[in-house]
Amino acid sequence: MLSSVLALLAVAPFFVNAQSPVYGQCGGQGYTGPTTCASGSTCVYSNPYYSQCLPGSQTGSTTTTTTTHSSSSSSHTTTSTGSTGSSTPAAGNPYTGYTVFNSPYYASEIAAAVENITDATTKSKASSVADIPTFIWFDQVAKVPQLGTYLAAAQAQGSKSLVQIVVYDLPDRDCAAAASNGEFTIQDNGQANYENYIDQIVAQIKQYPDVRVVAVIEPDSLANLVTNLSVAECSAAQTTYIACITYAIQQLNTLGNVYMYLDAGHAGWLGWPANLQPAANLFSSLYKNANSPSMVRGLATNVANYNALVASSPDPITQGNPNYDEILYIQALAPLLESAGFPAQFIVDQGRSGVQNIRSQWGDWCNVKGAGFGTRPTTNTGYSQVDAIVWVKPGGECDGTSNSSAPRYDYHCSLSDADQPSPQAGTWFQEYFVTLVTAANPAL
Ligand SMILES: *[C@@H]1O[C@H](CO)[C@@H](O)[C@H](O)[C@H]1NC(C)=O
Ligand SMILES: *[C@@H]1O[C@H](CO)[C@@H](O)[C@H](O)[C@H]1NC(C)=O
Ligand SMILES: *[C@@H]1O[C@H](CO)[C@@H](O)[C@H](O)[C@H]1NC(C)=O
């Protein structure tokens, strides 16, 4: 994979030629690089700050560089605590026996980043990140056509390929955040736009029934409905969020090859004892009202966050919460979900959880300084409730800008524990990526 990306770079180096390479940036406010795309790709508007060269334009099918990865390592050896649930998900662990497809886009970002690293050891460690699977975020409807390219590439790799996606485009998204970067608003036809976005995803996946898909559904949204209804934007969005997520899980369920995990925040959010039962109630009522879709496998936790699955000792900022790491949160929530009739299997993001005790407040989420890549994706989790440790957040992609006069600024990105200066959300943050590499635990 990496060698083919490097070969591509050798032909069309980043930042030098007048054309951006496939998956490179080709536009956006403040961007000064090339605005034309390498042959076989077209410049697709993503948002006011980012346009990207996507393959598969008018030239018919294109070849996408791909790779496979089978993960094997886990730093946790704790034995299973056993699952005694009365409700077992109808779908099994989707990861068992499957090879996870690597995002070619993330690999291209890493290839570009590696070019800029001079230290040989760091360079080689950084390169190795391209072989670790991360989720592919569909945070704009314009990106959905790309899903077909990934599914085709995954199918070409063999009979047991699995593509990991994040469904993330609710209208009035990030209702409790200081700055939302969602493209749809409820007022302006948001629910219909969202349903169209889901329909497009379904249409793409329908063409590849043999490829398995794992989908994380709408990070932060339901957790916001549990704890943040006092925020006007969240209470106003509640009905629409529920209608949209219900639509998403029902439509994706019809496909039969899409395993779903609803996002459930993290230990420092829904893991507080007072929030556990309300969270279980919301997840289970939504699930039952959607007619208990059999492909909903459970919940995803710690998405894009920094908590350990198992902390060796409580971070001082967690003081007062007995559920100070993800496994304690999961073990506290699972029985409540099970008795409410909701399937209680989990996947846990550990992509940026390698270094602990780096935050001043548990709620700090933006480019937290000193973070390192964490435990590699694995199904060998040591806990029966945890289907897999995964990397949902592609480490190195920025959480948000620290420039207070820039659009989409959120104050969390200029707190003292946030790495600065940082660029716009979603764009590459080279300095941060290098720290994730050098501070990785286990080491890369
Ligand atoms: C690499 O370095 C060049 C020159 O300093 C810079 O313009 C470019 O943005 C850097 N690329 C990345 C991925 O940081
Ligand atoms: C949302 O809820 C969380 C958890 O209770 C809280 O920490 C946060 O401050 C809330 N956000 C807003 C904007 O009120
Ligand atoms: C911060 O953003 C403003 C508005 O986009 C821009 O004019 C300014 O140059 C930016 N400052 C830095 C240091 O990037």
Coordinates of C-alpha atoms and ligand atoms in Angstrom, one line a residue:
M1 CA 0.0 0.0 0.0
L2 CA 2.5 2.5 1.2
S3 CA 4.9 1.7 -1.6
S4 CA 2.1 2.2 -4.2
V5 CA 1.2 5.6 -2.6
L6 CA 4.8 6.6 -2.6
A7 CA 5.1 5.5 -6.3
L8 CA 2.1 7.7 -7.0
L9 CA 3.8 10.5 -5.1
A10 CA 7.0 10.0 -7.1
V11 CA 4.9 10.7 -10.3
A12 CA 2.9 13.5 -8.9
P13 CA 4.6 14.9 -5.8
F14 CA 2.4 16.8 -3.3
F15 CA 2.9 20.5 -3.0
V16 CA 5.1 20.8 -6.1
N17 CA 3.1 20.0 -9.2
A18 CA 0.3 22.3 -10.5
Q19 CA -2.1 19.4 -10.0
S20 CA -3.3 17.9 -6.7
P21 CA -3.0 14.1 -6.4
V22 CA -6.0 11.8 -6.0
Y23 CA -7.4 12.5 -2.5
G24 CA -5.4 15.7 -2.2
Q25 CA -6.9 19.1 -1.4
C26 CA -7.9 21.3 -4.4
G27 CA -9.7 24.2 -2.9
G28 CA -11.1 26.0 0.1
Q29 CA -10.9 29.3 1.8
G30 CA -7.3 30.1 2.7
Y31 CA -5.9 27.3 0.6
T32 CA -3.2 28.3 -1.8
G33 CA -2.1 25.0 -3.5
P34 CA -3.1 23.6 -6.8
T35 CA -6.8 23.7 -7.8
T36 CA -6.7 21.1 -10.6
C37 CA -6.7 17.4 -10.0
A38 CA -4.6 14.5 -11.2
S39 CA -6.0 12.7 -14.2
G40 CA -8.8 10.3 -13.3
S41 CA -10.0 12.5 -10.4
T42 CA -12.2 15.6 -10.1
C43 CA -12.2 18.4 -7.6
V44 CA -15.3 17.9 -5.3
Y45 CA -16.5 20.6 -3.0
S46 CA -16.7 19.3 0.5
N47 CA -17.2 22.5 2.6
P48 CA -16.2 26.2 2.3
Y49 CA -12.8 25.2 3.7
Y50 CA -12.1 22.0 1.8
S51 CA -12.4 20.6 -1.6
Q52 CA -10.9 17.3 -2.5
C53 CA -9.7 15.4 -5.6
L54 CA -11.9 12.3 -5.7
P55 CA -11.4 9.5 -8.2
G56 CA -14.1 8.0 -10.4
S57 CA -15.1 11.1 -12.2
Q58 CA -16.3 10.8 -15.8
T59 CA -13.7 8.4 -16.8
G60 CA -15.5 5.3 -15.5
S61 CA -13.9 2.9 -13.1
T62 CA -10.6 3.8 -11.5
T63 CA -8.2 1.7 -9.6
T64 CA -7.8 2.6 -5.9
T65 CA -4.7 1.7 -4.0
T66 CA -5.7 -0.5 -1.1
T67 CA -4.2 -2.7 1.5
T68 CA -5.2 -5.2 4.1
H69 CA -4.5 -5.4 7.7
S70 CA -5.0 -8.1 10.3
S71 CA -4.6 -6.9 13.8
S72 CA -3.3 -9.1 16.5
S73 CA -1.9 -7.2 19.4
S74 CA -3.6 -6.1 22.6
S75 CA -2.1 -4.7 25.7
H76 CA -4.9 -6.0 27.9
T77 CA -5.0 -9.5 29.0
T78 CA -7.7 -9.4 31.5
T79 CA -10.0 -12.4 31.2
S80 CA -13.6 -12.1 30.3
T81 CA -16.1 -11.0 32.8
G82 CA -18.8 -12.9 31.0
S83 CA -22.0 -11.6 29.5
T84 CA -25.1 -12.7 31.2
G85 CA -27.5 -10.6 29.2
S86 CA -31.0 -11.6 28.6
S87 CA -30.8 -9.9 25.2
T88 CA -28.2 -11.1 22.7
P89 CA -27.7 -9.2 19.5
A90 CA -29.1 -11.1 16.6
A91 CA -26.0 -10.3 14.6
G92 CA -22.7 -11.8 15.8
N93 CA -19.3 -10.1 16.2
P94 CA -18.8 -8.6 12.7
Y95 CA -15.0 -8.6 13.0
T96 CA -14.6 -12.3 13.6
G97 CA -12.8 -13.9 10.6
Y98 CA -12.8 -10.7 8.5
T99 CA -10.0 -8.5 7.2
V100 CA -10.5 -4.8 7.7
F101 CA -10.1 -2.5 4.7
N102 CA -7.7 0.4 5.1
S103 CA -8.9 3.9 4.0
P104 CA -6.9 4.9 1.0
Y105 CA -7.6 8.5 1.8
Y106 CA -6.0 8.2 5.2
A107 CA -3.1 6.4 3.7
S108 CA -2.6 9.2 1.2
E109 CA -2.6 11.7 4.1
I110 CA 0.1 9.7 5.9
A111 CA 2.2 9.3 2.8
A112 CA 2.2 13.1 2.4
A113 CA 3.0 13.6 6.1
V114 CA 5.9 11.1 6.0
E115 CA 7.5 13.1 3.2
N116 CA 7.8 16.0 5.6
I117 CA 9.4 14.0 8.4
T118 CA 13.2 14.1 8.4
D119 CA 14.1 11.8 11.4
A120 CA 14.5 8.3 9.9
T121 CA 13.1 6.5 12.9
T122 CA 10.0 8.7 13.2
K123 CA 9.6 8.5 9.5
S124 CA 9.4 4.8 9.5
K125 CA 7.1 4.7 12.5
A126 CA 4.8 7.2 10.8
S127 CA 4.7 5.1 7.7
S128 CA 3.5 2.1 9.6
V129 CA 0.4 3.9 10.7
A130 CA -0.9 3.6 7.1
D131 CA -1.3 -0.2 7.8
I132 CA -3.6 0.3 10.8
P133 CA -7.3 0.5 9.9
T134 CA -9.3 3.6 10.8
F135 CA -12.9 4.4 10.0
I136 CA -14.0 6.4 7.0
W137 CA -16.2 9.3 7.9
F138 CA -19.1 10.3 5.7
D139 CA -19.7 13.7 7.1
Q140 CA -20.8 15.3 3.8
V141 CA -23.3 13.9 1.3
A142 CA -20.8 14.8 -1.4
K143 CA -18.5 12.1 -0.1
V144 CA -21.0 9.2 -0.3
P145 CA -20.3 8.3 -4.0
Q146 CA -16.7 7.5 -2.8
L147 CA -18.1 4.7 -0.6
G148 CA -18.8 2.6 -3.8
T149 CA -15.1 2.9 -4.7
Y150 CA -14.0 1.7 -1.3
L151 CA -16.5 -1.2 -1.4
A152 CA -15.3 -2.2 -4.8
A153 CA -11.7 -2.1 -3.7
A154 CA -12.5 -4.1 -0.6
Q155 CA -14.4 -6.7 -2.6
A156 CA -11.4 -7.1 -4.9
Q157 CA -9.3 -7.9 -1.9
G158 CA -11.1 -11.1 -1.1
S159 CA -14.2 -12.7 0.2
K160 CA -14.0 -11.6 3.8
S161 CA -13.4 -7.9 3.7
L162 CA -14.9 -5.4 6.1
V163 CA -15.3 -1.7 5.5
Q164 CA -15.6 0.6 8.6
I165 CA -17.7 3.8 8.1
V166 CA -19.0 6.6 10.3
V167 CA -22.5 7.9 9.5
Y168 CA -22.3 11.5 10.5
D169 CA -24.5 14.1 8.8
L170 CA -27.5 14.9 11.0
P171 CA -29.2 18.2 10.5
D172 CA -28.2 20.7 13.2
R173 CA -25.3 18.4 14.1
D174 CA -23.2 19.0 17.2
C175 CA -26.1 20.7 18.9
A176 CA -24.2 21.3 22.1
A177 CA -20.9 22.3 20.6
A178 CA -19.7 25.9 20.4
A179 CA -19.2 25.5 16.7
S180 CA -21.0 23.0 14.4
N181 CA -19.7 22.0 11.1
G182 CA -22.7 20.1 9.9
E183 CA -24.0 20.9 6.4
F184 CA -27.8 20.4 7.0
T185 CA -30.1 22.5 9.1
I186 CA -33.5 21.3 10.4
Q187 CA -35.1 24.6 9.2
D188 CA -33.8 24.1 5.7
N189 CA -35.2 20.7 4.8
G190 CA -32.8 18.9 7.1
Q191 CA -34.7 15.7 7.7
A192 CA -35.4 15.1 4.0
N193 CA -31.7 15.9 3.1
Y194 CA -30.6 13.4 5.7
E195 CA -32.9 10.7 4.5
N196 CA -31.5 11.3 1.0
Y197 CA -28.0 11.0 2.4
I198 CA -28.9 7.7 4.0
D199 CA -30.6 6.5 0.8
Q200 CA -27.4 7.2 -1.1
I201 CA -25.4 5.2 1.4
V202 CA -27.8 2.3 1.1
A203 CA -27.8 2.4 -2.7
Q204 CA -24.0 2.2 -2.7
I205 CA -23.8 -0.7 -0.2
K206 CA -26.6 -2.6 -2.0
Q207 CA -24.2 -3.1 -4.9
Y208 CA -21.7 -4.9 -2.8
P209 CA -23.7 -7.4 -0.7
D210 CA -20.6 -9.6 -0.2
V211 CA -18.6 -6.9 1.6
R212 CA -19.3 -6.5 5.3
V213 CA -19.8 -3.0 6.7
V214 CA -19.4 -1.8 10.2
A215 CA -21.1 1.5 10.8
V216 CA -20.8 3.9 13.8
I217 CA -24.0 5.8 13.9
E218 CA -23.9 9.6 14.5
P219 CA -21.2 10.4 17.1
D220 CA -22.3 12.5 20.1
S221 CA -26.0 12.9 18.9
L222 CA -27.8 10.6 21.3
A223 CA -25.5 11.5 24.2
N224 CA -26.4 15.1 23.6
L225 CA -30.1 14.1 24.0
V226 CA -29.3 12.4 27.3
T227 CA -27.4 15.2 29.0
N228 CA -27.7 18.4 26.9
L229 CA -31.4 19.1 26.5
S230 CA -31.0 22.3 28.4
V231 CA -29.1 23.6 25.4
A232 CA -31.8 25.2 23.2
E233 CA -30.3 23.7 20.0
C234 CA -30.4 20.2 21.4
S235 CA -34.0 20.4 22.7
A236 CA -35.0 21.8 19.3
A237 CA -33.2 19.0 17.5
Q238 CA -34.4 16.1 19.6
T239 CA -37.4 15.0 17.6
T240 CA -35.5 15.3 14.3
Y241 CA -32.4 13.5 15.6
I242 CA -34.6 10.5 16.7
A243 CA -36.5 10.4 13.5
C244 CA -33.3 10.6 11.4
I245 CA -31.4 7.9 13.4
T246 CA -34.5 5.7 13.3
Y247 CA -34.6 6.1 9.6
A248 CA -30.9 5.4 9.3
I249 CA -30.9 2.1 11.3
Q250 CA -34.0 0.8 9.7
Q251 CA -32.8 1.4 6.1
L252 CA -29.3 0.1 6.8
N253 CA -30.8 -2.9 8.5
T254 CA -32.6 -4.0 5.3
L255 CA -29.2 -4.6 3.6
G256 CA -28.2 -7.5 5.9
N257 CA -24.5 -6.8 5.7
V258 CA -24.2 -3.6 7.7
Y259 CA -23.5 -4.1 11.4
M260 CA -24.4 -1.0 13.4
Y261 CA -23.1 0.5 16.7
L262 CA -24.8 3.6 18.0
D263 CA -22.5 6.2 19.4
A264 CA -22.6 6.3 23.2
G265 CA -20.2 9.1 24.2
H266 CA -17.6 8.0 26.7
A267 CA -17.0 7.3 30.4
G268 CA -16.7 11.0 31.2
W269 CA -20.0 11.8 29.6
L270 CA -22.7 9.1 29.9
G271 CA -20.5 7.1 32.4
W272 CA -21.5 9.3 35.3
P273 CA -23.8 7.2 37.5
A274 CA -26.7 9.7 37.1
N275 CA -26.5 9.4 33.3
L276 CA -26.4 5.7 33.0
Q277 CA -30.1 4.8 33.4
P278 CA -31.3 7.8 31.2
A279 CA -28.8 6.6 28.5
A280 CA -30.1 3.0 28.7
N281 CA -33.6 4.3 28.4
L282 CA -32.9 6.4 25.4
F283 CA -31.0 3.7 23.5
S284 CA -33.5 1.0 24.2
S285 CA -36.6 3.1 23.4
L286 CA -35.2 4.3 20.2
Y287 CA -34.2 0.7 19.3
K288 CA -37.6 -0.8 20.1
N289 CA -39.5 2.0 18.4
A290 CA -37.4 1.1 15.3
N291 CA -38.7 -2.5 15.6
S292 CA -35.5 -3.8 17.1
P293 CA -33.4 -3.9 13.9
S294 CA -31.4 -7.2 14.0
M295 CA -28.2 -5.7 12.6
V296 CA -27.8 -3.2 15.5
R297 CA -25.0 -4.9 17.4
G298 CA -24.6 -2.4 20.2
L299 CA -22.8 0.8 21.0
A300 CA -19.5 2.5 20.1
T301 CA -17.7 4.4 22.9
N302 CA -14.8 6.9 23.2
V303 CA -15.1 7.9 19.5
A304 CA -12.4 10.6 18.8
N305 CA -11.7 10.8 22.6
Y306 CA -8.7 10.0 24.8
N307 CA -9.9 7.6 27.5
A308 CA -8.2 4.3 28.1
L309 CA -10.2 1.1 27.8
V310 CA -8.5 0.1 31.1
A311 CA -6.8 2.8 33.0
S312 CA -4.0 1.7 35.4
S313 CA -5.2 4.3 37.9
P314 CA -7.9 7.0 37.7
D315 CA -6.8 10.2 36.0
P316 CA -7.3 12.9 38.7
I317 CA -9.8 14.7 36.4
T318 CA -12.2 11.8 36.7
Q319 CA -12.5 12.2 40.4
G320 CA -15.9 11.4 41.6
N321 CA -16.8 9.1 38.8
P322 CA -16.4 5.4 39.8
N323 CA -16.6 4.6 36.0
Y324 CA -13.3 6.3 35.3
D325 CA -12.4 4.3 32.2
E326 CA -14.2 2.8 29.2
I327 CA -14.5 -0.8 30.5
L328 CA -15.9 0.4 33.9
Y329 CA -18.4 2.5 31.9
I330 CA -19.3 -0.4 29.6
Q331 CA -19.7 -2.8 32.5
A332 CA -22.0 -0.3 34.4
L333 CA -24.1 0.4 31.3
A334 CA -24.4 -3.1 29.8
P335 CA -26.7 -4.6 32.4
L336 CA -29.1 -1.6 32.3
L337 CA -29.2 -1.9 28.5
E338 CA -29.8 -5.7 28.7
S339 CA -32.6 -5.4 31.1
A340 CA -34.2 -2.7 28.9
G341 CA -33.9 -5.1 25.9
F342 CA -31.1 -3.5 24.0
P343 CA -28.2 -5.5 22.6
A344 CA -25.1 -4.7 24.7
Q345 CA -22.0 -5.3 22.6
F346 CA -19.4 -2.6 22.2
I347 CA -16.6 -1.3 20.1
V348 CA -14.2 1.1 21.7
D349 CA -12.0 3.7 20.0
Q350 CA -8.4 3.6 21.3
G351 CA -6.8 5.5 18.4
R352 CA -5.6 8.4 20.5
S353 CA -5.7 6.9 23.9
G354 CA -2.0 5.8 24.3
V355 CA -1.1 8.4 26.8
Q356 CA -3.2 9.1 29.9
N357 CA -3.5 12.0 32.4
I358 CA -2.9 14.7 29.8
R359 CA -6.1 16.8 30.1
S360 CA -7.0 19.6 32.5
Q361 CA -10.7 18.8 32.3
W362 CA -12.4 15.5 31.3
G363 CA -14.6 17.4 28.8
D364 CA -11.6 18.7 26.8
W365 CA -11.6 17.1 23.4
C366 CA -9.8 19.3 21.0
N367 CA -6.3 18.2 19.8
V368 CA -5.3 17.3 23.4
K369 CA -1.6 18.0 23.8
G370 CA 0.7 15.0 24.4
A371 CA -1.7 12.4 23.0
G372 CA -0.2 9.2 21.5
F373 CA -1.6 6.5 19.3
G374 CA -3.1 3.8 21.4
T375 CA -3.8 0.0 21.4
R376 CA -4.0 -1.4 17.9
P377 CA -7.3 -2.5 16.6
T378 CA -8.0 -6.1 17.7
T379 CA -10.8 -8.5 18.5
N380 CA -8.6 -9.8 21.3
T381 CA -10.1 -7.4 23.8
G382 CA -10.2 -9.5 27.0
Y383 CA -13.8 -8.6 27.6
S384 CA -16.8 -10.5 26.2
Q385 CA -18.9 -7.3 25.9
V386 CA -16.2 -5.6 23.7
D387 CA -16.3 -6.9 20.2
A388 CA -13.2 -5.0 19.1
I389 CA -10.8 -2.2 19.9
V390 CA -11.0 0.1 16.9
W391 CA -9.5 3.3 15.7
V392 CA -12.5 5.4 14.7
K393 CA -10.8 8.8 14.6
P394 CA -8.0 9.0 11.9
G395 CA -5.2 10.4 14.1
G396 CA -3.6 13.5 12.5
E397 CA -6.9 14.9 11.2
C398 CA -7.5 18.1 13.2
D399 CA -10.3 18.4 15.7
G400 CA -10.7 22.1 15.2
T401 CA -9.0 25.5 14.7
S402 CA -7.4 27.4 17.5
N403 CA -7.7 30.7 15.6
S404 CA -10.4 32.6 17.5
S405 CA -11.2 34.8 14.5
A406 CA -11.6 31.9 12.1
P407 CA -15.0 30.5 11.1
R408 CA -16.1 27.4 13.1
Y409 CA -13.9 28.3 16.0
D410 CA -14.6 26.5 19.3
Y411 CA -13.0 27.7 22.5
H412 CA -12.0 24.1 23.5
C413 CA -9.3 24.3 20.7
S414 CA -7.4 27.1 22.4
L415 CA -7.6 25.8 26.0
S416 CA -4.2 25.3 27.6
D417 CA -4.2 21.6 27.1
A418 CA -5.0 21.9 23.3
D419 CA -2.1 21.7 20.9
Q420 CA -1.7 25.1 19.0
P421 CA -1.8 26.6 16.5
S422 CA -4.2 24.1 14.9
P423 CA -5.9 24.3 11.5
Q424 CA -9.5 23.7 10.6
A425 CA -11.4 20.6 11.7
G426 CA -10.7 17.7 9.3
T427 CA -7.6 19.1 7.8
W428 CA -4.2 17.6 8.4
F429 CA -2.3 18.7 11.5
Q430 CA 1.2 17.6 10.9
E431 CA 2.7 18.5 14.3
Y432 CA 0.0 16.7 16.1
F433 CA 0.4 13.6 14.0
V434 CA 4.1 13.5 14.7
T435 CA 3.3 13.6 18.5
L436 CA 0.8 10.8 18.1
V437 CA 3.5 8.8 16.4
T438 CA 6.3 9.5 18.8
A439 CA 4.1 9.1 21.9
A440 CA 2.4 6.0 20.7
N441 CA 1.8 3.4 23.4
P442 CA 2.4 0.6 22.6
A443 CA 5.3 2.1 20.6
L444 CA 5.0 1.9 16.8
Ligands
LIG1 C1 5.1 19.8 4.2 O1 6.0 20.9 4.2 C2 5.6 21.9 3.3 C3 6.7 22.9 3.3 O2 7.1 23.3 4.6 C4 4.3 22.4 3.7 O3 3.9 23.4 2.8 C5 3.3 21.3 3.7 O4 2.0 21.8 4.1 C6 3.7 20.2 4.6 N1 2.8 19.1 4.5 C7 2.2 18.5 5.5 C8 1.4 17.4 5.3 O5 2.4 19.0 6.6
LIG2 C1 -23.4 18.9 27.7 O1 -23.4 17.9 28.7 C2 -22.1 17.6 29.2 C3 -22.3 16.4 30.2 O2 -23.2 16.7 31.2 C4 -21.6 18.8 29.9 O3 -20.3 18.6 30.4 C5 -21.5 20.0 28.9 O4 -21.1 21.1 29.5 C6 -22.9 20.2 28.2 N1 -22.7 21.1 27.2 C7 -23.3 22.3 27.2 C8 -23.0 23.2 26.0 O5 -24.1 22.6 28.0
LIG3 C1 -7.2 33.6 11.8 O1 -8.4 33.7 11.0 C2 -8.6 34.9 10.4 C3 -10.0 34.9 9.8 O2 -10.1 33.8 8.9 C4 -7.5 35.2 9.4 O3 -7.7 36.4 8.8 C5 -6.2 35.1 10.1 O4 -5.1 35.3 9.2 C6 -6.0 33.9 10.9 N1 -4.8 33.9 11.7 C7 -3.9 33.0 11.7 C8 -2.7 33.2 12.6 O5 -3.9 32.1 10.9

